[in-house]
Amino acid sequence: MSFYTELLITVLLVIGGVFLLVGSIGLARLPDIFTRLHGPTKATTLGITGILLSSLIYQTITQSRFSVSELLITLFLLITAPVAANMIAKTALHRDNPAIPRTTGQSLMSKIRTRQPADTQEED
């Protein structure tokens, strides 16, 4: 394996590790659920993408064929992480989890809390 390939793999691993560390610290230290969502959905998604891309490059070079599994894992992660974060945020809103005063969008949260649930029964 050439020096530049090893350097690229190393750089992707370090960048991925740094993003994972920052995302994990954000998940542990941020004050409410609405701000905690940013750690696992943004930073750790970028971190694991860097690690999977480095694995893709390494496996492609060592096996002498394109490694599809790492690419599929990366695509699946990039598609599902925002959807999962949206579902978690909706659940937190429906369960009336309080947000800290500095969280932006407080007026939107109050509108959702005061909105009446839709009538699900059909009239005959």
Tab-separated table of N, CA, C and O in Angstrom:
chain	number	residue	atom	x	y	z
A	1	MET	N	0.851	-1.164	0.000
A	1	MET	CA	0.000	0.000	0.000
A	1	MET	C	0.904	1.237	0.000
A	1	MET	O	1.891	1.287	0.716
A	2	SER	N	0.525	2.242	-0.758
A	2	SER	CA	1.374	3.423	-0.873
A	2	SER	C	1.231	4.330	0.351
A	2	SER	O	0.272	4.223	1.124
A	3	PHE	N	2.193	5.210	0.483
A	3	PHE	CA	2.206	6.145	1.605
A	3	PHE	C	0.979	7.056	1.583
A	3	PHE	O	0.376	7.335	2.613
A	4	TYR	N	0.606	7.522	0.398
A	4	TYR	CA	-0.522	8.458	0.296
A	4	TYR	C	-1.855	7.781	0.621
A	4	TYR	O	-2.750	8.406	1.183
A	5	THR	N	-1.988	6.529	0.293
A	5	THR	CA	-3.194	5.792	0.651
A	5	THR	C	-3.282	5.615	2.155
A	5	THR	O	-4.345	5.824	2.754
A	6	GLU	N	-2.168	5.259	2.774
A	6	GLU	CA	-2.149	5.128	4.233
A	6	GLU	C	-2.410	6.473	4.904
A	6	GLU	O	-3.108	6.542	5.923
A	7	LEU	N	-1.880	7.547	4.335
A	7	LEU	CA	-2.114	8.880	4.878
A	7	LEU	C	-3.583	9.257	4.769
A	7	LEU	O	-4.168	9.778	5.729
A	8	LEU	N	-4.215	8.971	3.648
A	8	LEU	CA	-5.641	9.263	3.470
A	8	LEU	C	-6.495	8.470	4.459
A	8	LEU	O	-7.409	9.020	5.089
A	9	ILE	N	-6.189	7.200	4.624
A	9	ILE	CA	-6.929	6.363	5.571
A	9	ILE	C	-6.746	6.893	6.989
A	9	ILE	O	-7.708	6.985	7.767
A	10	THR	N	-5.532	7.269	7.334
A	10	THR	CA	-5.258	7.795	8.671
A	10	THR	C	-5.986	9.109	8.915
A	10	THR	O	-6.573	9.313	9.992
A	11	VAL	N	-5.960	9.990	7.942
A	11	VAL	CA	-6.645	11.279	8.091
A	11	VAL	C	-8.150	11.073	8.260
A	11	VAL	O	-8.787	11.698	9.116
A	12	LEU	N	-8.737	10.182	7.466
A	12	LEU	CA	-10.172	9.909	7.612
A	12	LEU	C	-10.498	9.302	8.973
A	12	LEU	O	-11.523	9.641	9.587
A	13	LEU	N	-9.633	8.418	9.468
A	13	LEU	CA	-9.855	7.839	10.796
A	13	LEU	C	-9.763	8.888	11.897
A	13	LEU	O	-10.582	8.903	12.822
A	14	VAL	N	-8.780	9.769	11.801
A	14	VAL	CA	-8.625	10.809	12.829
A	14	VAL	C	-9.795	11.784	12.782
A	14	VAL	O	-10.357	12.148	13.832
A	15	ILE	N	-10.179	12.222	11.588
A	15	ILE	CA	-11.317	13.139	11.475
A	15	ILE	C	-12.588	12.473	11.989
A	15	ILE	O	-13.371	13.080	12.729
A	16	GLY	N	-12.803	11.221	11.621
A	16	GLY	CA	-13.966	10.492	12.118
A	16	GLY	C	-13.953	10.344	13.626
A	16	GLY	O	-14.972	10.515	14.292
A	17	GLY	N	-12.788	10.039	14.189
A	17	GLY	CA	-12.679	9.913	15.642
A	17	GLY	C	-12.944	11.220	16.366
A	17	GLY	O	-13.598	11.245	17.414
A	18	VAL	N	-12.464	12.322	15.807
A	18	VAL	CA	-12.701	13.629	16.426
A	18	VAL	C	-14.190	13.972	16.397
A	18	VAL	O	-14.756	14.428	17.397
A	19	PHE	N	-14.841	13.741	15.264
A	19	PHE	CA	-16.281	14.011	15.187
A	19	PHE	C	-17.064	13.120	16.149
A	19	PHE	O	-18.014	13.571	16.786
A	20	LEU	N	-16.682	11.854	16.266
A	20	LEU	CA	-17.354	10.970	17.212
A	20	LEU	C	-17.163	11.435	18.649
A	20	LEU	O	-18.097	11.399	19.461
A	21	LEU	N	-15.963	11.884	18.983
A	21	LEU	CA	-15.702	12.388	20.332
A	21	LEU	C	-16.531	13.629	20.627
A	21	LEU	O	-17.166	13.729	21.688
A	22	VAL	N	-16.560	14.558	19.697
A	22	VAL	CA	-17.337	15.787	19.902
A	22	VAL	C	-18.828	15.478	20.010
A	22	VAL	O	-19.529	16.034	20.862
A	23	GLY	N	-19.326	14.587	19.173
A	23	GLY	CA	-20.737	14.208	19.252
A	23	GLY	C	-21.090	13.521	20.552
A	23	GLY	O	-22.149	13.761	21.129
A	24	SER	N	-20.201	12.685	21.047
A	24	SER	CA	-20.455	11.991	22.314
A	24	SER	C	-20.420	12.958	23.493
A	24	SER	O	-21.246	12.862	24.410
A	25	ILE	N	-19.488	13.887	23.466
A	25	ILE	CA	-19.433	14.906	24.527
A	25	ILE	C	-20.688	15.773	24.477
A	25	ILE	O	-21.276	16.093	25.510
A	26	GLY	N	-21.120	16.138	23.267
A	26	GLY	CA	-22.347	16.923	23.134
A	26	GLY	C	-23.563	16.187	23.643
A	26	GLY	O	-24.433	16.774	24.283
A	27	LEU	N	-23.632	14.903	23.402
A	27	LEU	CA	-24.756	14.112	23.896
A	27	LEU	C	-24.774	14.078	25.413
A	27	LEU	O	-25.828	14.145	26.041
A	28	ALA	N	-23.616	14.014	26.029
A	28	ALA	CA	-23.542	13.939	27.484
A	28	ALA	C	-23.697	15.299	28.164
A	28	ALA	O	-24.239	15.378	29.260
A	29	ARG	N	-23.267	16.384	27.538
A	29	ARG	CA	-23.190	17.669	28.219
A	29	ARG	C	-24.304	18.652	27.906
A	29	ARG	O	-24.524	19.581	28.670
A	30	LEU	N	-24.988	18.506	26.782
A	30	LEU	CA	-26.005	19.496	26.427
A	30	LEU	C	-27.222	19.348	27.336
A	30	LEU	O	-27.553	18.256	27.773
A	31	PRO	N	-27.935	20.453	27.610
A	31	PRO	CA	-28.906	20.470	28.703
A	31	PRO	C	-30.277	19.845	28.429
A	31	PRO	O	-30.883	19.308	29.338
A	32	ASP	N	-30.811	19.933	27.236
A	32	ASP	CA	-32.147	19.379	27.018
A	32	ASP	C	-32.155	18.493	25.773
A	32	ASP	O	-31.203	18.449	25.018
A	33	ILE	N	-33.259	17.798	25.581
A	33	ILE	CA	-33.317	16.809	24.507
A	33	ILE	C	-33.229	17.445	23.130
A	33	ILE	O	-32.691	16.861	22.200
A	34	PHE	N	-33.739	18.650	23.002
A	34	PHE	CA	-33.737	19.293	21.690
A	34	PHE	C	-32.330	19.681	21.257
A	34	PHE	O	-32.007	19.644	20.076
A	35	THR	N	-31.481	20.065	22.194
A	35	THR	CA	-30.092	20.355	21.840
A	35	THR	C	-29.244	19.086	21.822
A	35	THR	O	-28.268	19.012	21.091
A	36	ARG	N	-29.616	18.094	22.588
A	36	ARG	CA	-28.875	16.825	22.589
A	36	ARG	C	-29.005	16.065	21.288
A	36	ARG	O	-28.180	15.221	20.972
A	37	LEU	N	-30.038	16.342	20.534
A	37	LEU	CA	-30.214	15.650	19.258
A	37	LEU	C	-29.104	15.974	18.273
A	37	LEU	O	-28.823	15.192	17.376
A	38	HIS	N	-28.464	17.118	18.406
A	38	HIS	CA	-27.431	17.503	17.458
A	38	HIS	C	-26.183	16.636	17.576
A	38	HIS	O	-25.500	16.407	16.585
A	39	GLY	N	-25.862	16.173	18.787
A	39	GLY	CA	-24.669	15.346	18.963
A	39	GLY	C	-24.709	14.056	18.163
A	39	GLY	O	-23.858	13.821	17.301
A	40	PRO	N	-25.704	13.209	18.389
A	40	PRO	CA	-25.695	11.946	17.659
A	40	PRO	C	-26.106	12.055	16.197
A	40	PRO	O	-25.707	11.236	15.382
A	41	THR	N	-26.886	13.054	15.835
A	41	THR	CA	-27.365	13.087	14.459
A	41	THR	C	-26.436	13.822	13.510
A	41	THR	O	-26.411	13.507	12.328
A	42	LYS	N	-25.698	14.765	13.989
A	42	LYS	CA	-24.822	15.509	13.083
A	42	LYS	C	-23.364	15.090	13.237
A	42	LYS	O	-22.748	14.610	12.292
A	43	ALA	N	-22.821	15.262	14.410
A	43	ALA	CA	-21.389	15.011	14.601
A	43	ALA	C	-21.043	13.535	14.481
A	43	ALA	O	-20.091	13.169	13.781
A	44	THR	N	-21.798	12.684	15.131
A	44	THR	CA	-21.438	11.267	15.075
A	44	THR	C	-21.745	10.663	13.710
A	44	THR	O	-21.082	9.717	13.299
A	45	THR	N	-22.729	11.203	13.000
A	45	THR	CA	-22.975	10.726	11.642
A	45	THR	C	-21.788	11.052	10.743
A	45	THR	O	-21.342	10.212	9.955
A	46	LEU	N	-21.247	12.254	10.876
A	46	LEU	CA	-20.044	12.602	10.113
A	46	LEU	C	-18.854	11.760	10.560
A	46	LEU	O	-18.035	11.342	9.736
A	47	GLY	N	-18.742	11.496	11.855
A	47	GLY	CA	-17.637	10.697	12.369
A	47	GLY	C	-17.659	9.277	11.858
A	47	GLY	O	-16.636	8.748	11.384
A	48	ILE	N	-18.800	8.639	11.931
A	48	ILE	CA	-18.873	7.256	11.473
A	48	ILE	C	-18.746	7.182	9.957
A	48	ILE	O	-18.240	6.194	9.410
A	49	THR	N	-19.160	8.245	9.253
A	49	THR	CA	-18.962	8.290	7.806
A	49	THR	C	-17.478	8.325	7.463
A	49	THR	O	-17.027	7.628	6.549
A	50	GLY	N	-16.699	9.106	8.207
A	50	GLY	CA	-15.256	9.142	7.980
A	50	GLY	C	-14.600	7.794	8.227
A	50	GLY	O	-13.737	7.353	7.454
A	51	ILE	N	-15.013	7.134	9.277
A	51	ILE	CA	-14.438	5.819	9.593
A	51	ILE	C	-14.853	4.783	8.548
A	51	ILE	O	-14.040	3.966	8.110
A	52	LEU	N	-16.109	4.816	8.121
A	52	LEU	CA	-16.545	3.860	7.104
A	52	LEU	C	-15.895	4.124	5.750
A	52	LEU	O	-15.588	3.183	5.009
A	53	LEU	N	-15.650	5.391	5.420
A	53	LEU	CA	-14.948	5.688	4.164
A	53	LEU	C	-13.502	5.198	4.210
A	53	LEU	O	-12.978	4.694	3.211
A	54	SER	N	-12.856	5.341	5.367
A	54	SER	CA	-11.495	4.815	5.477
A	54	SER	C	-11.495	3.293	5.373
A	54	SER	O	-10.616	2.703	4.741
A	55	SER	N	-12.498	2.655	5.948
A	55	SER	CA	-12.616	1.203	5.823
A	55	SER	C	-12.898	0.799	4.380
A	55	SER	O	-12.367	-0.205	3.897
A	56	LEU	N	-13.704	1.576	3.686
A	56	LEU	CA	-13.990	1.302	2.287
A	56	LEU	C	-12.727	1.364	1.445
A	56	LEU	O	-12.470	0.485	0.621
A	57	ILE	N	-11.903	2.375	1.667
A	57	ILE	CA	-10.657	2.508	0.915
A	57	ILE	C	-9.708	1.354	1.237
A	57	ILE	O	-9.124	0.739	0.344
A	58	TYR	N	-9.576	1.034	2.523
A	58	TYR	CA	-8.673	-0.050	2.921
A	58	TYR	C	-9.128	-1.388	2.342
A	58	TYR	O	-8.314	-2.140	1.794
A	59	GLN	N	-10.412	-1.695	2.473
A	59	GLN	CA	-10.915	-2.979	1.974
A	59	GLN	C	-10.835	-3.066	0.453
A	59	GLN	O	-10.554	-4.131	-0.097
A	60	THR	N	-11.073	-1.959	-0.214
A	60	THR	CA	-10.985	-1.956	-1.674
A	60	THR	C	-9.560	-2.231	-2.140
A	60	THR	O	-9.342	-2.988	-3.087
A	61	ILE	N	-8.593	-1.641	-1.457
A	61	ILE	CA	-7.200	-1.838	-1.865
A	61	ILE	C	-6.703	-3.234	-1.494
A	61	ILE	O	-6.044	-3.897	-2.293
A	62	THR	N	-7.005	-3.725	-0.307
A	62	THR	CA	-6.476	-5.022	0.113
A	62	THR	C	-7.152	-6.190	-0.592
A	62	THR	O	-6.532	-7.225	-0.801
A	63	GLN	N	-8.428	-6.046	-0.941
A	63	GLN	CA	-9.143	-7.144	-1.601
A	63	GLN	C	-9.120	-7.035	-3.116
A	63	GLN	O	-9.638	-7.914	-3.801
A	64	SER	N	-8.611	-5.949	-3.644
A	64	SER	CA	-8.530	-5.703	-5.091
A	64	SER	C	-9.895	-5.710	-5.778
A	64	SER	O	-10.021	-6.074	-6.947
A	65	ARG	N	-10.924	-5.366	-5.032
A	65	ARG	CA	-12.263	-5.185	-5.597
A	65	ARG	C	-12.998	-4.162	-4.739
A	65	ARG	O	-12.676	-3.955	-3.575
A	66	PHE	N	-13.981	-3.517	-5.345
A	66	PHE	CA	-14.716	-2.465	-4.651
A	66	PHE	C	-15.563	-3.057	-3.533
A	66	PHE	O	-16.313	-4.005	-3.744
A	67	SER	N	-15.437	-2.496	-2.346
A	67	SER	CA	-16.181	-2.976	-1.187
A	67	SER	C	-17.503	-2.220	-1.083
A	67	SER	O	-17.531	-1.025	-0.783
A	68	VAL	N	-18.584	-2.903	-1.318
A	68	VAL	CA	-19.894	-2.268	-1.360
A	68	VAL	C	-20.523	-2.158	0.021
A	68	VAL	O	-21.294	-1.234	0.284
A	69	SER	N	-20.187	-3.047	0.934
A	69	SER	CA	-20.867	-3.075	2.228
A	69	SER	C	-20.660	-1.784	3.024
A	69	SER	O	-21.614	-1.269	3.616
A	70	GLU	N	-19.450	-1.249	3.042
A	70	GLU	CA	-19.214	-0.003	3.757
A	70	GLU	C	-19.973	1.162	3.133
A	70	GLU	O	-20.483	2.034	3.820
A	71	LEU	N	-20.068	1.160	1.827
A	71	LEU	CA	-20.804	2.215	1.137
A	71	LEU	C	-22.291	2.135	1.458
A	71	LEU	O	-22.938	3.156	1.721
A	72	LEU	N	-22.840	0.935	1.492
A	72	LEU	CA	-24.256	0.761	1.819
A	72	LEU	C	-24.548	1.143	3.270
A	72	LEU	O	-25.584	1.762	3.560
A	73	ILE	N	-23.656	0.793	4.177
A	73	ILE	CA	-23.828	1.179	5.582
A	73	ILE	C	-23.818	2.695	5.715
A	73	ILE	O	-24.643	3.276	6.427
A	74	THR	N	-22.897	3.354	5.018
A	74	THR	CA	-22.808	4.814	5.073
A	74	THR	C	-24.072	5.461	4.524
A	74	THR	O	-24.621	6.382	5.137
A	75	LEU	N	-24.544	4.995	3.386
A	75	LEU	CA	-25.765	5.556	2.808
A	75	LEU	C	-26.969	5.332	3.711
A	75	LEU	O	-27.793	6.230	3.899
A	76	PHE	N	-27.081	4.137	4.275
A	76	PHE	CA	-28.191	3.847	5.181
A	76	PHE	C	-28.142	4.749	6.406
A	76	PHE	O	-29.166	5.273	6.842
A	77	LEU	N	-26.960	4.969	6.937
A	77	LEU	CA	-26.815	5.837	8.101
A	77	LEU	C	-27.168	7.277	7.774
A	77	LEU	O	-27.855	7.955	8.546
A	78	LEU	N	-26.712	7.760	6.626
A	78	LEU	CA	-27.005	9.144	6.240
A	78	LEU	C	-28.487	9.364	5.953
A	78	LEU	O	-28.990	10.471	6.094
A	79	ILE	N	-29.192	8.311	5.570
A	79	ILE	CA	-30.624	8.436	5.314
A	79	ILE	C	-31.430	8.320	6.605
A	79	ILE	O	-32.391	9.062	6.816
A	80	THR	N	-31.064	7.407	7.481
A	80	THR	CA	-31.898	7.132	8.656
A	80	THR	C	-31.648	8.053	9.842
A	80	THR	O	-32.550	8.254	10.653
A	81	ALA	N	-30.470	8.632	9.980
A	81	ALA	CA	-30.183	9.476	11.146
A	81	ALA	C	-31.094	10.707	11.223
A	81	ALA	O	-31.634	10.997	12.299
A	82	PRO	N	-31.327	11.450	10.147
A	82	PRO	CA	-32.240	12.592	10.262
A	82	PRO	C	-33.682	12.183	10.543
A	82	PRO	O	-34.397	12.870	11.272
A	83	VAL	N	-34.103	11.051	10.002
A	83	VAL	CA	-35.461	10.578	10.246
A	83	VAL	C	-35.628	10.203	11.718
A	83	VAL	O	-36.634	10.541	12.358
A	84	ALA	N	-34.643	9.522	12.272
A	84	ALA	CA	-34.700	9.155	13.691
A	84	ALA	C	-34.695	10.392	14.582
A	84	ALA	O	-35.446	10.456	15.569
A	85	ALA	N	-33.889	11.389	14.247
A	85	ALA	CA	-33.868	12.624	15.037
A	85	ALA	C	-35.207	13.345	14.976
A	85	ALA	O	-35.681	13.882	15.984
A	86	ASN	N	-35.838	13.345	13.819
A	86	ASN	CA	-37.147	13.970	13.685
A	86	ASN	C	-38.184	13.255	14.548
A	86	ASN	O	-39.007	13.905	15.215
A	87	MET	N	-38.144	11.936	14.556
A	87	MET	CA	-39.097	11.179	15.369
A	87	MET	C	-38.867	11.406	16.871
A	87	MET	O	-39.818	11.525	17.638
A	88	ILE	N	-37.613	11.489	17.269
A	88	ILE	CA	-37.311	11.753	18.679
A	88	ILE	C	-37.787	13.141	19.075
A	88	ILE	O	-38.370	13.332	20.156
A	89	ALA	N	-37.579	14.136	18.220
A	89	ALA	CA	-38.027	15.493	18.517
A	89	ALA	C	-39.550	15.568	18.595
A	89	ALA	O	-40.109	16.234	19.482
A	90	LYS	N	-40.233	14.877	17.695
A	90	LYS	CA	-41.707	14.867	17.747
A	90	LYS	C	-42.214	14.205	19.021
A	90	LYS	O	-43.175	14.671	19.637
A	91	THR	N	-41.570	13.125	19.415
A	91	THR	CA	-41.962	12.453	20.651
A	91	THR	C	-41.747	13.360	21.854
A	91	THR	O	-42.591	13.422	22.759
A	92	ALA	N	-40.631	14.079	21.879
A	92	ALA	CA	-40.359	15.005	22.985
A	92	ALA	C	-41.394	16.121	23.024
A	92	ALA	O	-41.818	16.544	24.112
A	93	LEU	N	-41.826	16.605	21.868
A	93	LEU	CA	-42.860	17.642	21.842
A	93	LEU	C	-44.199	17.104	22.338
A	93	LEU	O	-44.904	17.775	23.097
A	94	HIS	N	-44.562	15.913	21.920
A	94	HIS	CA	-45.841	15.342	22.336
A	94	HIS	C	-45.855	14.974	23.813
A	94	HIS	O	-46.919	14.986	24.435
A	95	ARG	N	-44.707	14.652	24.374
A	95	ARG	CA	-44.637	14.316	25.797
A	95	ARG	C	-44.398	15.555	26.659
A	95	ARG	O	-44.220	15.444	27.866
A	96	ASP	N	-44.403	16.731	26.049
A	96	ASP	CA	-44.220	18.012	26.740
A	96	ASP	C	-42.923	18.079	27.525
A	96	ASP	O	-42.889	18.560	28.659
A	97	ASN	N	-41.843	17.598	26.948
A	97	ASN	CA	-40.531	17.744	27.576
A	97	ASN	C	-40.129	19.213	27.528
A	97	ASN	O	-40.204	19.835	26.470
A	98	PRO	N	-39.704	19.770	28.648
A	98	PRO	CA	-39.371	21.200	28.648
A	98	PRO	C	-38.042	21.458	27.945
A	98	PRO	O	-37.112	20.665	27.999
A	99	ALA	N	-37.978	22.594	27.296
A	99	ALA	CA	-36.738	23.055	26.677
A	99	ALA	C	-36.166	24.170	27.540
A	99	ALA	O	-36.896	24.856	28.250
A	100	ILE	N	-34.862	24.329	27.478
A	100	ILE	CA	-34.260	25.420	28.240
A	100	ILE	C	-34.652	26.741	27.588
A	100	ILE	O	-35.003	26.783	26.407
A	101	PRO	N	-34.627	27.837	28.327
A	101	PRO	CA	-35.067	29.125	27.766
A	101	PRO	C	-34.258	29.591	26.560
A	101	PRO	O	-34.778	30.320	25.718
A	102	ARG	N	-32.999	29.190	26.452
A	102	ARG	CA	-32.176	29.629	25.320
A	102	ARG	C	-32.480	28.876	24.033
A	102	ARG	O	-32.020	29.268	22.967
A	103	THR	N	-33.260	27.797	24.102
A	103	THR	CA	-33.581	27.032	22.902
A	103	THR	C	-34.465	27.875	21.995
A	103	THR	O	-35.476	28.409	22.425
A	104	THR	N	-34.059	28.007	20.731
A	104	THR	CA	-34.847	28.803	19.798
A	104	THR	C	-36.071	28.019	19.345
A	104	THR	O	-36.105	26.797	19.411
A	105	GLY	N	-37.080	28.729	18.903
A	105	GLY	CA	-38.307	28.103	18.433
A	105	GLY	C	-39.310	27.848	19.534
A	105	GLY	O	-40.192	27.003	19.381
A	106	GLN	N	-39.215	28.578	20.644
A	106	GLN	CA	-40.151	28.375	21.753
A	106	GLN	C	-41.586	28.681	21.323
A	106	GLN	O	-42.524	28.029	21.781
A	107	SER	N	-41.769	29.656	20.431
A	107	SER	CA	-43.132	29.990	19.986
A	107	SER	C	-43.729	28.833	19.195
A	107	SER	O	-44.933	28.559	19.296
A	108	LEU	N	-42.913	28.137	18.406
A	108	LEU	CA	-43.420	26.976	17.671
A	108	LEU	C	-43.809	25.850	18.616
A	108	LEU	O	-44.800	25.168	18.409
A	109	MET	N	-43.016	25.674	19.679
A	109	MET	CA	-43.332	24.630	20.654
A	109	MET	C	-44.639	24.934	21.366
A	109	MET	O	-45.441	24.042	21.618
A	110	SER	N	-44.866	26.202	21.718
A	110	SER	CA	-46.104	26.553	22.408
A	110	SER	C	-47.312	26.392	21.482
A	110	SER	O	-48.385	26.007	21.927
A	111	LYS	N	-47.148	26.665	20.182
A	111	LYS	CA	-48.243	26.447	19.231
A	111	LYS	C	-48.606	24.977	19.150
A	111	LYS	O	-49.778	24.614	19.100
A	112	ILE	N	-47.622	24.122	19.142
A	112	ILE	CA	-47.883	22.681	19.051
A	112	ILE	C	-48.556	22.187	20.318
A	112	ILE	O	-49.470	21.366	20.272
A	113	ARG	N	-48.139	22.706	21.457
A	113	ARG	CA	-48.733	22.255	22.729
A	113	ARG	C	-50.179	22.703	22.880
A	113	ARG	O	-50.981	22.014	23.496
A	114	THR	N	-50.541	23.873	22.334
A	114	THR	CA	-51.907	24.374	22.489
A	114	THR	C	-52.837	23.883	21.392
A	114	THR	O	-54.042	24.044	21.497
A	115	ARG	N	-52.304	23.285	20.339
A	115	ARG	CA	-53.124	22.804	19.231
A	115	ARG	C	-53.972	21.623	19.694
A	115	ARG	O	-53.505	20.726	20.376
A	116	GLN	N	-55.224	21.625	19.300
A	116	GLN	CA	-56.133	20.550	19.666
A	116	GLN	C	-55.862	19.335	18.786
A	116	GLN	O	-55.570	19.486	17.600
A	117	PRO	N	-55.965	18.123	19.337
A	117	PRO	CA	-55.776	16.937	18.503
A	117	PRO	C	-56.890	16.825	17.463
A	117	PRO	O	-58.018	17.223	17.706
A	118	ALA	N	-56.559	16.293	16.324
A	118	ALA	CA	-57.530	16.137	15.244
A	118	ALA	C	-58.558	15.084	15.610
A	118	ALA	O	-58.251	14.093	16.267
A	119	ASP	N	-59.788	15.310	15.167
A	119	ASP	CA	-60.847	14.355	15.418
A	119	ASP	C	-60.682	13.183	14.471
A	119	ASP	O	-60.713	13.347	13.260
A	120	THR	N	-60.495	12.011	15.025
A	120	THR	CA	-60.238	10.836	14.185
A	120	THR	C	-61.480	10.074	13.815
A	120	THR	O	-61.437	9.175	12.992
A	121	GLN	N	-62.628	10.391	14.423
A	121	GLN	CA	-63.843	9.661	14.107
A	121	GLN	C	-64.542	10.314	12.922
A	121	GLN	O	-64.652	11.530	12.837
A	122	GLU	N	-64.991	9.482	12.018
A	122	GLU	CA	-65.740	9.993	10.868
A	122	GLU	C	-67.201	10.065	11.210
A	122	GLU	O	-67.754	9.218	11.917
A	123	GLU	N	-67.843	11.110	10.700
A	123	GLU	CA	-69.279	11.240	10.929
A	123	GLU	C	-70.039	10.422	9.904
A	123	GLU	O	-69.650	10.339	8.751
A	124	ASP	N	-71.123	9.814	10.337
A	124	ASP	CA	-71.938	8.977	9.422
A	124	ASP	C	-72.903	9.808	8.629
A	124	ASP	O	-73.408	10.751	8.920
